[in-house]
Every structure is written in C-alpha cells, then in structure tokens.
Coordinates of C-alpha atoms in Angstrom, one line a residue:
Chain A
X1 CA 0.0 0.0 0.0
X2 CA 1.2 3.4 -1.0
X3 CA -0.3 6.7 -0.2
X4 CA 1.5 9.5 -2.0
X5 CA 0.5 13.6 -2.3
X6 CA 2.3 15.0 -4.9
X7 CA 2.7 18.7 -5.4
X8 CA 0.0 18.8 -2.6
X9 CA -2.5 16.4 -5.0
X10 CA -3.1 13.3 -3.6
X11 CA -1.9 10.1 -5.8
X12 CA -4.8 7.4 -6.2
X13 CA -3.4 4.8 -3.7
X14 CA -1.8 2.0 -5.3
X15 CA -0.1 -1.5 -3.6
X16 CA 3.3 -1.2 -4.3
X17 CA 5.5 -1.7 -1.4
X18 CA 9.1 0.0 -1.2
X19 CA 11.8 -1.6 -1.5
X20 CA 14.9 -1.7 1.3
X21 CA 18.3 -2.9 0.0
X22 CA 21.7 -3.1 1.6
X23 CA 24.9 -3.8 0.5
X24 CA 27.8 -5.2 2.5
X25 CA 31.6 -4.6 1.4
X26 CA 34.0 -7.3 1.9
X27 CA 36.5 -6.9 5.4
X28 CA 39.6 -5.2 3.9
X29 CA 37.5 -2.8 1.9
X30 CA 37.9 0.9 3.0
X31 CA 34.7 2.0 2.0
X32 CA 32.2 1.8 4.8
X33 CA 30.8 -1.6 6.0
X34 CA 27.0 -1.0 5.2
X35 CA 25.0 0.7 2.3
X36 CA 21.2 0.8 2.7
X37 CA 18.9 2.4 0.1
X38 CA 15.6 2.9 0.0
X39 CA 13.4 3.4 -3.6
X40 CA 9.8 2.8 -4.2
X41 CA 7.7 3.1 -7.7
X42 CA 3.9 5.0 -8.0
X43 CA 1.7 4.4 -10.9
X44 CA -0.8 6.3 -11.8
X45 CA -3.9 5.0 -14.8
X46 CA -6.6 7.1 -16.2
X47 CA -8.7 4.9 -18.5
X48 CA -9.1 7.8 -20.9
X49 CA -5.6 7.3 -21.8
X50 CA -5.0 4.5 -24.4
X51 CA -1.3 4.6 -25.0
X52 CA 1.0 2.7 -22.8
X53 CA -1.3 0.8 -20.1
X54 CA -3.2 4.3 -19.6
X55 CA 0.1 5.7 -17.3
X56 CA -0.6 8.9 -16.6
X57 CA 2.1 9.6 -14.1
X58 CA 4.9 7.7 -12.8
X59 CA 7.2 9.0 -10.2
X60 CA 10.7 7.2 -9.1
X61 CA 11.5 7.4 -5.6
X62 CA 14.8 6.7 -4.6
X63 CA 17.0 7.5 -1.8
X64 CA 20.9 6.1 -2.5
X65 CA 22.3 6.3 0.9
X66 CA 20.2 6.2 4.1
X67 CA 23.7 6.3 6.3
X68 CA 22.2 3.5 8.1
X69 CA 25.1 1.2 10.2
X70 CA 22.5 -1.5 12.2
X71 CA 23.8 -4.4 14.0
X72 CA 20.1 -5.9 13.3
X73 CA 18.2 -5.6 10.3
X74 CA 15.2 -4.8 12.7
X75 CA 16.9 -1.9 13.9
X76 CA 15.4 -0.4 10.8
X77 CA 12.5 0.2 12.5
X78 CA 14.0 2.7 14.9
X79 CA 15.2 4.6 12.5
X80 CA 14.2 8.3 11.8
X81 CA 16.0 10.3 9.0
X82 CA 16.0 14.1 9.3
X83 CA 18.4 15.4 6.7
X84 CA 19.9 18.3 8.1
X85 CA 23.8 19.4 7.5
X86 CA 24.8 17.7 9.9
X87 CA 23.3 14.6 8.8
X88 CA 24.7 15.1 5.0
X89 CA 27.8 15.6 6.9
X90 CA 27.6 12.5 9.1
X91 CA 26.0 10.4 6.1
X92 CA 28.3 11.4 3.0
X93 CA 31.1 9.1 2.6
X94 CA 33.6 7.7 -0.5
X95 CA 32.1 4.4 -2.2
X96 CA 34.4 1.4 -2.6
X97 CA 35.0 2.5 -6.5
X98 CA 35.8 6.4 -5.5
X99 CA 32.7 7.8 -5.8
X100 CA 31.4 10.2 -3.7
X101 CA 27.9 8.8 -2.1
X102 CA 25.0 11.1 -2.9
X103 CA 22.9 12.6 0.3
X104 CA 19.7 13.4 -1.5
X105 CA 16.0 12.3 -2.6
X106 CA 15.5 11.5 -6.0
X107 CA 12.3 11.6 -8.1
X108 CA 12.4 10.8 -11.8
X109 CA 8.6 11.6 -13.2
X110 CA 6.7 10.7 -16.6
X111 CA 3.9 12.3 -16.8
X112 CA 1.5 11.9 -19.9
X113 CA 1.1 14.8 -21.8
X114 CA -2.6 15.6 -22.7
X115 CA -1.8 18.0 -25.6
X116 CA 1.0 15.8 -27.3
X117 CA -0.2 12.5 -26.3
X118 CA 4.0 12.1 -25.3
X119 CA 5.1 11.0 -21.8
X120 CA 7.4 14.3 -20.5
X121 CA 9.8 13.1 -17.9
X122 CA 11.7 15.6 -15.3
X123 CA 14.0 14.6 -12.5
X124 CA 13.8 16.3 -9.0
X125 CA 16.0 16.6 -5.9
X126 CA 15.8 17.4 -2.1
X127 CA 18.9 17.7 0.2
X128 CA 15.5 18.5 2.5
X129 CA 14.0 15.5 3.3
X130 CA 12.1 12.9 6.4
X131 CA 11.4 9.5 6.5
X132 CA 10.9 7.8 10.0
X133 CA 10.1 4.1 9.7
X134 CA 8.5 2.1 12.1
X135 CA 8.9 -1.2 14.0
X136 CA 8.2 -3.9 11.5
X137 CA 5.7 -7.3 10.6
X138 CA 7.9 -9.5 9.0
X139 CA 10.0 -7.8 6.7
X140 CA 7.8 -4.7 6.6
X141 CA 8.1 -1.5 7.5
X142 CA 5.9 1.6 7.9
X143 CA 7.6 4.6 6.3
X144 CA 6.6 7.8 6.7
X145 CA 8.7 10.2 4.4
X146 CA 8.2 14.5 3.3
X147 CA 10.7 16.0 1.0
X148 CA 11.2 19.3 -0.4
X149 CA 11.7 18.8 -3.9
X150 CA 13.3 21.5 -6.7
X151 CA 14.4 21.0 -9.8
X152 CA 17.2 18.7 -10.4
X153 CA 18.4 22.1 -12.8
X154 CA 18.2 24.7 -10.4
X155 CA 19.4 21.9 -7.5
X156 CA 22.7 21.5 -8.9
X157 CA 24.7 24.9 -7.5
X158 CA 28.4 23.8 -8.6
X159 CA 29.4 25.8 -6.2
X160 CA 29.9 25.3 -2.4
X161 CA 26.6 26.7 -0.5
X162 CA 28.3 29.1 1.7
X163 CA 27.0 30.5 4.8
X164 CA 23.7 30.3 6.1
X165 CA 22.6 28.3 2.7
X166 CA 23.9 25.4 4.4
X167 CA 21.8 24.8 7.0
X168 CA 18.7 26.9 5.7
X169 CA 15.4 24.6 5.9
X170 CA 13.0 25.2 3.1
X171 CA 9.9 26.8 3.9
X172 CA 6.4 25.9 3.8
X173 CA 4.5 22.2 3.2
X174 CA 6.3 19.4 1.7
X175 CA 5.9 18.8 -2.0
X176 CA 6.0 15.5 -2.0
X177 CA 4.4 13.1 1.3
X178 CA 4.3 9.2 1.5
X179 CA 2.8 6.7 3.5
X180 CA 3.8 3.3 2.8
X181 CA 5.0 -0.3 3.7
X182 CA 8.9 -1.1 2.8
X183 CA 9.9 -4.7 2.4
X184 CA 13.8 -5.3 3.3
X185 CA 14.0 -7.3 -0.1
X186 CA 17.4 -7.5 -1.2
X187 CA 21.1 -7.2 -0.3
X188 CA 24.2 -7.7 -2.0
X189 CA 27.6 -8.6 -0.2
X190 CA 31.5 -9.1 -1.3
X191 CA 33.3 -11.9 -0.2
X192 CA 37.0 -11.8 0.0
X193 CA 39.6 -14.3 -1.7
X194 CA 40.3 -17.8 0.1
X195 CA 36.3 -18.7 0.4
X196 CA 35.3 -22.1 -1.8
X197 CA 31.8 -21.6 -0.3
X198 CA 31.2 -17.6 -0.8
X199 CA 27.2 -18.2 0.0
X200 CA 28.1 -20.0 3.1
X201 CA 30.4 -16.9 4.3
X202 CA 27.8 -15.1 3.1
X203 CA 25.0 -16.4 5.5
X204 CA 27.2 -16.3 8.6
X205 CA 28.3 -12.3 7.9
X206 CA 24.7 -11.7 7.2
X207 CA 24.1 -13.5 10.9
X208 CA 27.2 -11.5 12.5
X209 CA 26.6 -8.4 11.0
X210 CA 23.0 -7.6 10.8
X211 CA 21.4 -11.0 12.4
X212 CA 19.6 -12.3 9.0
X213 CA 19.4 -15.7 9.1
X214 CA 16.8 -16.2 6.8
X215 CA 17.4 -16.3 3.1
X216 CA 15.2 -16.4 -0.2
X217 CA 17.4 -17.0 -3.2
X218 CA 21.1 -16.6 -3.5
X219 CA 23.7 -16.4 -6.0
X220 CA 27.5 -16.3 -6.6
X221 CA 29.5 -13.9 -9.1
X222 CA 33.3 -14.6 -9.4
X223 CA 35.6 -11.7 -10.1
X224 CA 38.5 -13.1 -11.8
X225 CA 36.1 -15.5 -13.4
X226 CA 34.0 -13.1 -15.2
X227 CA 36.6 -11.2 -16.5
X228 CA 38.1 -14.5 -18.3
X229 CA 35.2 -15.7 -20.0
X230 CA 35.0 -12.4 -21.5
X231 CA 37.9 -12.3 -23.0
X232 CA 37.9 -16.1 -23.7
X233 CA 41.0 -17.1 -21.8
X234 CA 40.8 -19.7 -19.1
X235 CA 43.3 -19.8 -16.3
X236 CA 42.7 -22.8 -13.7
X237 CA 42.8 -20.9 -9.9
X238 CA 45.5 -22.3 -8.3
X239 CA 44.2 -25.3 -5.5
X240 CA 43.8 -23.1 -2.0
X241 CA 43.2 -19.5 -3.8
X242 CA 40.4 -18.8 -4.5
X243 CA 39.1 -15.4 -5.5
X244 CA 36.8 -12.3 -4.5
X245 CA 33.0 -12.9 -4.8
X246 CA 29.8 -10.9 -4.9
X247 CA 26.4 -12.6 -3.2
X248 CA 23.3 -11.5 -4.1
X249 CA 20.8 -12.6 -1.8
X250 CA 16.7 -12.0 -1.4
X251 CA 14.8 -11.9 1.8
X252 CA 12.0 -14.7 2.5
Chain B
X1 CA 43.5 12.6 7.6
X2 CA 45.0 15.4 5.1
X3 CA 45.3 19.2 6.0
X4 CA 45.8 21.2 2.9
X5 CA 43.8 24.5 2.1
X6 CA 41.2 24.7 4.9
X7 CA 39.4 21.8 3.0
X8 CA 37.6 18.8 4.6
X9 CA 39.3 16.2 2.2
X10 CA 37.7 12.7 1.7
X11 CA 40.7 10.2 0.7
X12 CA 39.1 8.6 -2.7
X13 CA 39.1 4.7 -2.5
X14 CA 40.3 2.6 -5.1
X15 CA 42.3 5.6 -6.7
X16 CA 44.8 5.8 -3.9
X17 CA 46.9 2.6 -3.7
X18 CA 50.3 1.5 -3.6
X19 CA 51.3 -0.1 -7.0
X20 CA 54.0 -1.8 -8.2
X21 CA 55.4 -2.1 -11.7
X22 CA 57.7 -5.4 -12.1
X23 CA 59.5 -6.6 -15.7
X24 CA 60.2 -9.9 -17.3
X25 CA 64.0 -10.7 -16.6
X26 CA 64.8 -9.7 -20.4
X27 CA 62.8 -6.7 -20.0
X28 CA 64.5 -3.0 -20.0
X29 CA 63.6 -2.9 -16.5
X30 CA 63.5 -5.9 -14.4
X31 CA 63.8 -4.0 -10.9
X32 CA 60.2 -3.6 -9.5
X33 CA 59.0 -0.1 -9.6
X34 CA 57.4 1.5 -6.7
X35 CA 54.5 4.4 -6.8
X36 CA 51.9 5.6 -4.0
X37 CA 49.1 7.2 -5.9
X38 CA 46.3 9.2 -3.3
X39 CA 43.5 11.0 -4.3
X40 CA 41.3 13.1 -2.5
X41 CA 38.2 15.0 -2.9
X42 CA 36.4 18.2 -1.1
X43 CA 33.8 16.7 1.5
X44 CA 31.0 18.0 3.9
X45 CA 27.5 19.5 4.3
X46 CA 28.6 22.8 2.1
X47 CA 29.2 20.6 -0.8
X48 CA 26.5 18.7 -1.1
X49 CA 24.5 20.2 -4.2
X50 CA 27.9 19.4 -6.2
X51 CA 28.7 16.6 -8.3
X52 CA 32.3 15.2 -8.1
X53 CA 33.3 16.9 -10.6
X54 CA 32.0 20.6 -9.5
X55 CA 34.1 19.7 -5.9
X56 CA 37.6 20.2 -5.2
X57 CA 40.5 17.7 -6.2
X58 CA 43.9 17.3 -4.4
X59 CA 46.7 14.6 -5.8
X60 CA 49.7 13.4 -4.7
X61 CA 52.2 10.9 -5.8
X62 CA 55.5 9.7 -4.9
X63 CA 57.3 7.5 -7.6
X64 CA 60.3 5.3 -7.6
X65 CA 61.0 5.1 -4.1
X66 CA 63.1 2.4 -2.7
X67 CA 61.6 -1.1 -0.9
X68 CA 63.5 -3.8 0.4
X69 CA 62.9 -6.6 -2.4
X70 CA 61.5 -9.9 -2.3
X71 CA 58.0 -8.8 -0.3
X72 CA 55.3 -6.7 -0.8
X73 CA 55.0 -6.7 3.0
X74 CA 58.9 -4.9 3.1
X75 CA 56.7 -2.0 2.9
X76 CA 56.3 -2.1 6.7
X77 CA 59.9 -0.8 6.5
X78 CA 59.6 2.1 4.4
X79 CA 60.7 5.5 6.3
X80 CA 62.0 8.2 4.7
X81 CA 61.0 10.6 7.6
X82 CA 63.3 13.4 8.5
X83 CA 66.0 11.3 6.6
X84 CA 69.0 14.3 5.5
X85 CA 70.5 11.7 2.9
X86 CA 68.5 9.9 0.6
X87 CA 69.6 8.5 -3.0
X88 CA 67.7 9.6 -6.2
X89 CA 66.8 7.9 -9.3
X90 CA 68.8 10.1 -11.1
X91 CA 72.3 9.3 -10.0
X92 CA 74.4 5.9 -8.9
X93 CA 73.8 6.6 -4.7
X94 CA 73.5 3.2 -2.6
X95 CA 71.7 5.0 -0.2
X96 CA 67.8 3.8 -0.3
X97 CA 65.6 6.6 -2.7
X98 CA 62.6 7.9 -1.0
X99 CA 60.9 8.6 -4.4
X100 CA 59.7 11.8 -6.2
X101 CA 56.9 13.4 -4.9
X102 CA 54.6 15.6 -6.7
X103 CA 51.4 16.8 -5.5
X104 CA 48.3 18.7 -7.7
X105 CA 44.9 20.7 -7.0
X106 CA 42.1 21.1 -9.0
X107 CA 39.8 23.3 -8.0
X108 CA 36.9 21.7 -9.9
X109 CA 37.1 19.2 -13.0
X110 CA 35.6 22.0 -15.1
X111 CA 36.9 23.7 -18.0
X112 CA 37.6 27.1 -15.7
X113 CA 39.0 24.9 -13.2
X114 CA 41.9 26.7 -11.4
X115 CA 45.1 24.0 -11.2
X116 CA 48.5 24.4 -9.4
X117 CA 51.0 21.4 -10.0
X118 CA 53.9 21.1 -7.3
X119 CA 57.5 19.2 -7.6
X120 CA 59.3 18.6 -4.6
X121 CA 62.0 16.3 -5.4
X122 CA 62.6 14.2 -2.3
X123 CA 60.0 13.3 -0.5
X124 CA 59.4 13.0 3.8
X125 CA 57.1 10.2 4.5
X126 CA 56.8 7.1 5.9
X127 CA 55.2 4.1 6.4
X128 CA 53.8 4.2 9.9
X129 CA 51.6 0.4 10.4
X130 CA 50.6 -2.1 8.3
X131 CA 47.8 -4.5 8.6
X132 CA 47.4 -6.7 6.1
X133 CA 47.3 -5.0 3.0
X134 CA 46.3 -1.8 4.7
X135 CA 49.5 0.5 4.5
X136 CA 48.9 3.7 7.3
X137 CA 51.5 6.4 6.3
X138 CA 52.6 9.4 7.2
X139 CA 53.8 12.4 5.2
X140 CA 54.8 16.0 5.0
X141 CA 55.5 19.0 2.1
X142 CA 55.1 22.2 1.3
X143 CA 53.5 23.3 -2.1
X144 CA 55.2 26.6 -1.9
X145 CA 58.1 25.8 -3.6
X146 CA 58.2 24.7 -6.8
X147 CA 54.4 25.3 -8.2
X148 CA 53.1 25.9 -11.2
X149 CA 49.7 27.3 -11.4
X150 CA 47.9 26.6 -15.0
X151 CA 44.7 28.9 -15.6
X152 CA 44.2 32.5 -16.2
X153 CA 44.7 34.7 -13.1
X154 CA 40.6 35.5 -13.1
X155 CA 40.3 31.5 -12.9
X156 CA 42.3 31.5 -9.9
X157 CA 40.8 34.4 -8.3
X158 CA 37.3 33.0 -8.7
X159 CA 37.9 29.5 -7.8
X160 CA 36.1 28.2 -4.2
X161 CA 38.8 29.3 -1.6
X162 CA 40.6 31.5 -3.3
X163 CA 41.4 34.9 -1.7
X164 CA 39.4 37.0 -4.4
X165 CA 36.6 34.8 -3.7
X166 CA 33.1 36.1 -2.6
X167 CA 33.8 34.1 0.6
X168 CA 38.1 33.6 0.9
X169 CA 38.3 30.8 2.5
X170 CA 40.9 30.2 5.2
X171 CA 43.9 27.8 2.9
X172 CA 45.8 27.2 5.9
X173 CA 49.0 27.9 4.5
X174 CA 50.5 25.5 1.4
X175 CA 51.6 23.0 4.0
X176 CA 50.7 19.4 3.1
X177 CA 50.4 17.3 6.4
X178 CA 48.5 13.6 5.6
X179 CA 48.3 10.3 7.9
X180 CA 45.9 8.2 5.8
X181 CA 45.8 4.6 5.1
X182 CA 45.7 3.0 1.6
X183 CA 45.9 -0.9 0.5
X184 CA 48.9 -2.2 -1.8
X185 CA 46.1 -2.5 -4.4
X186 CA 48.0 -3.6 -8.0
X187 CA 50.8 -4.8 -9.7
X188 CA 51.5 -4.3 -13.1
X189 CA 53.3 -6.9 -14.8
X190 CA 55.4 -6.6 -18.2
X191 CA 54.6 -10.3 -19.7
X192 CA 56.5 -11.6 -22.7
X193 CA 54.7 -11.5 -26.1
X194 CA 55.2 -14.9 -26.8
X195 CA 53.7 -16.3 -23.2
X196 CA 51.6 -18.7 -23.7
X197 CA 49.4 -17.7 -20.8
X198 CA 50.1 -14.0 -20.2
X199 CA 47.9 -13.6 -17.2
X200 CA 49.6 -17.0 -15.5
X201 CA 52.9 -15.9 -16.4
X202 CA 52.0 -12.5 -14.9
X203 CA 51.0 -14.0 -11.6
X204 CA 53.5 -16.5 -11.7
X205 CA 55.9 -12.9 -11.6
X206 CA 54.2 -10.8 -9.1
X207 CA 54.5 -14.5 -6.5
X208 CA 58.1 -14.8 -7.2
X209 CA 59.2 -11.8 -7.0
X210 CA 57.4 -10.3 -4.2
X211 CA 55.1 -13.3 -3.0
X212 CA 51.6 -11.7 -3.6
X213 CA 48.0 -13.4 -3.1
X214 CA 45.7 -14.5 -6.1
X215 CA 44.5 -11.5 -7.3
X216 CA 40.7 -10.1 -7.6
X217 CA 41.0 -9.1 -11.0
X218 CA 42.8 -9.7 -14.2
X219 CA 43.3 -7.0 -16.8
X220 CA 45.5 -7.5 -19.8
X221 CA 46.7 -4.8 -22.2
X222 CA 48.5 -5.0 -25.3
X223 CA 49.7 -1.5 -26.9
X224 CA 49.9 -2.8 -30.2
X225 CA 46.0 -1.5 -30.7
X226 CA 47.5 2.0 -30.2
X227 CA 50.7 2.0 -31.4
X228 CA 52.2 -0.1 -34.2
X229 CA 55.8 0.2 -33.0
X230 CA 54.8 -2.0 -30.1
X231 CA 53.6 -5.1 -32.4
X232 CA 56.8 -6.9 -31.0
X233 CA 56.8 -5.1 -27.6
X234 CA 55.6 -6.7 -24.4
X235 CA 52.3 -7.1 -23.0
X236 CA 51.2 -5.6 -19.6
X237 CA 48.9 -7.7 -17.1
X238 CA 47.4 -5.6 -14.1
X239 CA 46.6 -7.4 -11.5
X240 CA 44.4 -5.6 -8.7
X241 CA 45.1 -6.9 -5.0
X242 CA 42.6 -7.1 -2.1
X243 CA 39.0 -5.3 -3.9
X244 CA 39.3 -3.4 -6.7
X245 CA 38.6 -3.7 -10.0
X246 CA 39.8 -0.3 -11.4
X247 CA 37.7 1.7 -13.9

C-alpha cells in the first residue's frame, strides 16, 4: 500500500511496497561496512488514456544512501531520517570504487502529456527530506517520508553553498508526502579471496553483521572469473586460492 | 587525515593505492618499480548540491621510491621521515631513494578549473603500520616551492577558496600534512609476447618476485592496438590486489 501527495495532490493509492536494500563490502575494503537504500515506484492509470497501459504519471522514488550502520536488520525500525547538515555531513562518505555517495532524494517523473499524447519526464532533488520508519511485521516497515523537492536544474549549484545556505530549511509544506509499507528485499555482499563456499560466508556475515538468518534465493558472481570468460582465456585458480566474490541474496 | 587548504578532504578509494610495476627478466627494467598514488576530494554539508566533478581535487604521488625486495610486505619498512641523505633515481647513490613526490589541486574538473601542480624532489614520509594489506602512512611538504599554477589569473581568483573569492576561504597555508591509510592495491606486470598464458605468467611474476596473493582481478593490455611500434613489444597484465577492480 502506498499513499502519495504529490505537489500537494493526492496520488490514487496504489499497492506497491518500497523496497529496502543493503549492500555489505568485503572486510579489507575501505569503504564503509554498510550501504542501505531505499526506492519505491507509483503508478498512476486514467482509463481515458489508451497509450501505454493508460500511465498517466509515474514517479521514481529513490533514496541512495540512508547512512544506516545497524547491528540488526530490525533496527530499521527505529530509524528516523531528518536530513539536516549535519546529517549530510555524518552520512556522506567515499564508495568502494571512488565515488562520492550522494545525500539526497530523488524523483524521476513521466507524466503523460494531454496536448501531445507524449510522456514528458523531469528529475527532482531534495537535500531536505524525512522519513521515519517504524517497527516492522515480518520484513515490513511503515515509512513515513516528506521532501522538499526542486528542480534537479536549479538543485545542482556547482558551487559550495556558503554561509547560512547550508543549514537553511526550506519553507512551507512538503511537495512531496508518502505513507507506505517497505519490504527489506534485497542485499548484496563481497566476499574476500580464500572462500570455496562464498554463500556459506555469506550467510554467517549476514548472521554477524545484521542478524539475518533467513534467506530467499542466492547467488554467486566470481571476479577473476567473469573477466576471463570475456575475454575467452581460461586460467585454472591455483588449489587453496580462491578469488573475490559478490552474493546476491533476497529476503524470504 | 590530510590538512591542505582549509578543505575537509575525503581520501578517494580505489584511486589511492600503492602499485607496483615489475619486468620480465629480459625486460628494459626488471627491478620492481614503486608508486603511491592518493587521491582526494572536497567533502562536507557545504558541498552537497555538487557533483564530483564541480568539488575540489587534491593529488599526490611519490614514484620510484626504494623497498626492500622480495616482499610486498617490506613496505612495513619504508621510512624516509626526516632522513637528510636519501639516493635519487637520477644518480648511482647506494643509499635507499625515497621517491619523487609531486602533488596537484584542481579546484573543480571543469573547464575554468583553477590547477596548481607542485615538484618537490625528495619526498618526507613514511610508512607508519601495516595490517594486512592496509599500509597507514605518514607524510609531510610544502607546495610553496616549486608550483606551477595553469589557468588564467581571473580562474584562480574566482575558484572556491581562493582569496578574491566572494567568501576567501581560510587555505591554511600551502603545507601538506596527511596520515591516511591505503591498501597495496595492484601490480602491473610486463609479460612476454610470446607467453603462452600472459595472465599466468603474470601472476606467476608478481608471486616470485614479491610473494603476492591471487588477485581479484585480471586485466590484460596490449599497446599494439595504439601503437604499431609495439607489435613486438611486451604485453602488460594488471593485476588488482585485495577489492578493486579499477575503472
């Protein structure tokens, strides 16, 4: 269930869930242990339209970088996000391939365009933002999020903010309010060299690091592996060395 | 943890790494060659409506310094801290090189990006702990001496921090102080044309010569698609250590 207002109209309520996704980086990796992000999808049909399933609005929801660190996936549940400076401060960190992590909301729209019968799409950001879930059923979550959208244009200074513009609050209602259920669906987590079981490791870091001990489907990528077979070559990995893995893994 | 120009810097993984550069024995260089590349870019709250590449850049690198061979993990021993004699790779000295350093800011990675480019010949560093492949270092300059700024004076003037700035910020001098940690993160092989497995032979290299683990990720380059001169030159394997992939 998904109730959205957007630009202070409210959304026909829909059943989409959001989703809640973490990744886990491998123990010699500088980057920070955890990732969690947070995205969810709203559809909106009018029957009058009859081009592509009658979508007359779609919005994107995605927030890359909640700046979670949990020691129990439940803990999401206590979690309230107000995204002041000092949380973008707190919260903004270096990726594990050099990029810098990005602090805001973002909401891609297509909107169906009455006079051209085309779909116009716009992308929006907030640095301004809440979402405060709540204790969970099951891998649920009530979410409760507000953000003060602009422009992604006009939201892109490339320039520092400088004095007060860096911890102004906007003024006014939020543009864009849900209320929804978010389903911790997904993870991802690297597995360093010298592992012949990487899902195995995998299930007890997932148990030591944020207590999930119950699994829906996994899977196994192989670094050196994958480079290989694209380039056709085949090198035999040497009996006792075994290489750097990715696990993908699904909740119940 | 890097003090240069009143910034909050943000070292940049995967960019800043030791590396090492070893050659075939009928290569032109067989010695292994050392570098420590570190990157860093402009962090906090203030810069948080800028991409990377509107924020701040700051670059240093220290090449052909001197490591005991036969183990990466010799580069416990590195210090060249406070040291009044070192060699150079320039002349015949015996005593141990402590490398070139040379350090670079960009303002921004835009076109009117203000950039000032430092030499400093010998370098003061050192390696401070090591865990694993985690190297912790220490090091100290100055980027007074020896700069070279490239961009028009107005670029300069303009550029975040400058002095004719609408806000000057505080630069804190052109002292360089830094005690960051970085992994030993690649080796680049020189592999004989005519190997019959060039990544095997490369990682048959980087063992013997300075014992190294399997490595994450393979990458092999061959120069003859850029340059026909090197048809019957050697090929290069890169082999990434302990994560990362490279870009």
């Amino acid at each position: 269930m998904a109730w959205t207002e957007w630009h202070h109209k409210v959304l026909p309520t829909t059943d989409e869930e959001a989703k809640i996704s973490c990744s886990l980086q491998a123990p010699d990796s500088q980057a920070r242990a955890q990732s969690w992000s947070l995205s969810l999808d709203h559809f909106t049909k009018n029957p009058a339209i009859e081009t592509r399933g009658g979508l007359e609005l779609a919005l994107f929801i995605e927030v890359g970088n909640l700046g979670f660190h949990l020691e129990d996936w439940r803990h999401i549940g206590r979690q309230e996000i107000v995204a002041t400076a000092d949380w973008h401060s707190r919260t903004e960190h270096i990726g594990p391939y050099g990029r810098v992590s990005n602090t805001w909301l973002s909401v891609g729209t297509m909107e169906h365009d009455h006079g051209t019968g085309k779909l116009q799409r716009h992308e929006w950001r907030a640095d301004y933002f809440r979402i405060t879930f709540s204790p969970p059923t099951g891998y649920l979550f009530p979410l409760e999020l507000e953000a003060w959208l602009i422009n992604e244009k006009d939201f892109h200074t490339g320039r520092p903010l400088r004095g007060a513009e860096i911890r102004s609050i906007p003024e006014g209602p939020p543009n864009l309010r849900v209320i929804s259920l978010a389903r911790f669906r997904r993870g991802n987590i690297t597995i360093g060299n010298g592992h012949p079981d990487p899902i195995a490791t995998a299930r007890q870091r997932l148990a030591q690091s944020i207590r999930l001990d119950e699994f829906g489907e996994m899977s196994v990528r192989w670094w050196a592996e994958t480079e290989r077979s694209n380039k056709n070559k085949e090198l035999p990995v040497p009996p006792g060395e075994l290489r750097r893995s990715d696990v993908s893994f699904q909740t119940p | 943890m890097l003090r240069y120009r009143g910034y909050e810097w943000a070292l940049v993984h995967g960019e800043s790494l030791f590396e090492v550069h070893l050659g075939h024995p009928g290569s032109k260089h067989p010695e292994p060659m050392w570098w420590l590349r570190m990157q860093f870019i402009a962090v906090g709250a203030e810069w948080r409506r800028c991409s990377n590449l509107d924020r701040p850049h700051f670059f240093v690198e220290i090449s052909n310094f001197d490591v005991k061979p036969g183990d990466w993990r010799h580069l416990a021993e590195v210090d060249y801290w406070n040291k009044e004699v070192s060699g150079s790779w320039l002349d015949d000295s015996e005593e141990p090189n402590s490398g070139w350093f040379r350090a670079s800011f960009y303002s921004s990675y835009r076109a009117d990006h203000e950039r000032v480019d430092s030499d400093f010949g010998d370098a003061n560093w050192r390696v401070v702990r090591m865990d694993g492949p985690l190297v912790t270092i220490e090091l100290s300059g100055d980027t007074e001496e020896g700069n070279q700024i490239i961009g028009t004076p107005e670029m300069a003037a303009t550029a975040p921090g400058a002095a004719g700035a609408e806000e000057p910020r505080d630069t804190g001098g052109h002292e360089v102080y830094l005690l960051e940690t970085i992994p030993f993160g690649l080796v680049t092989a020189t592999v004989p044309r005519n190997a019959r497995d060039p990544l095997a032979y490369a990682e048959l290299l980087a063992r013997r010569q300075l014992k190294t683990p399997a490595a994450d990720h393979l990458r092999l380059r061959d120069h003859k698609d850029h340059h026909n001169e090197a048809i019957r030159g050697d090929l290069y394997v890169d082999l990434h250590l302990f994560g990362y992939q490279g870009t």
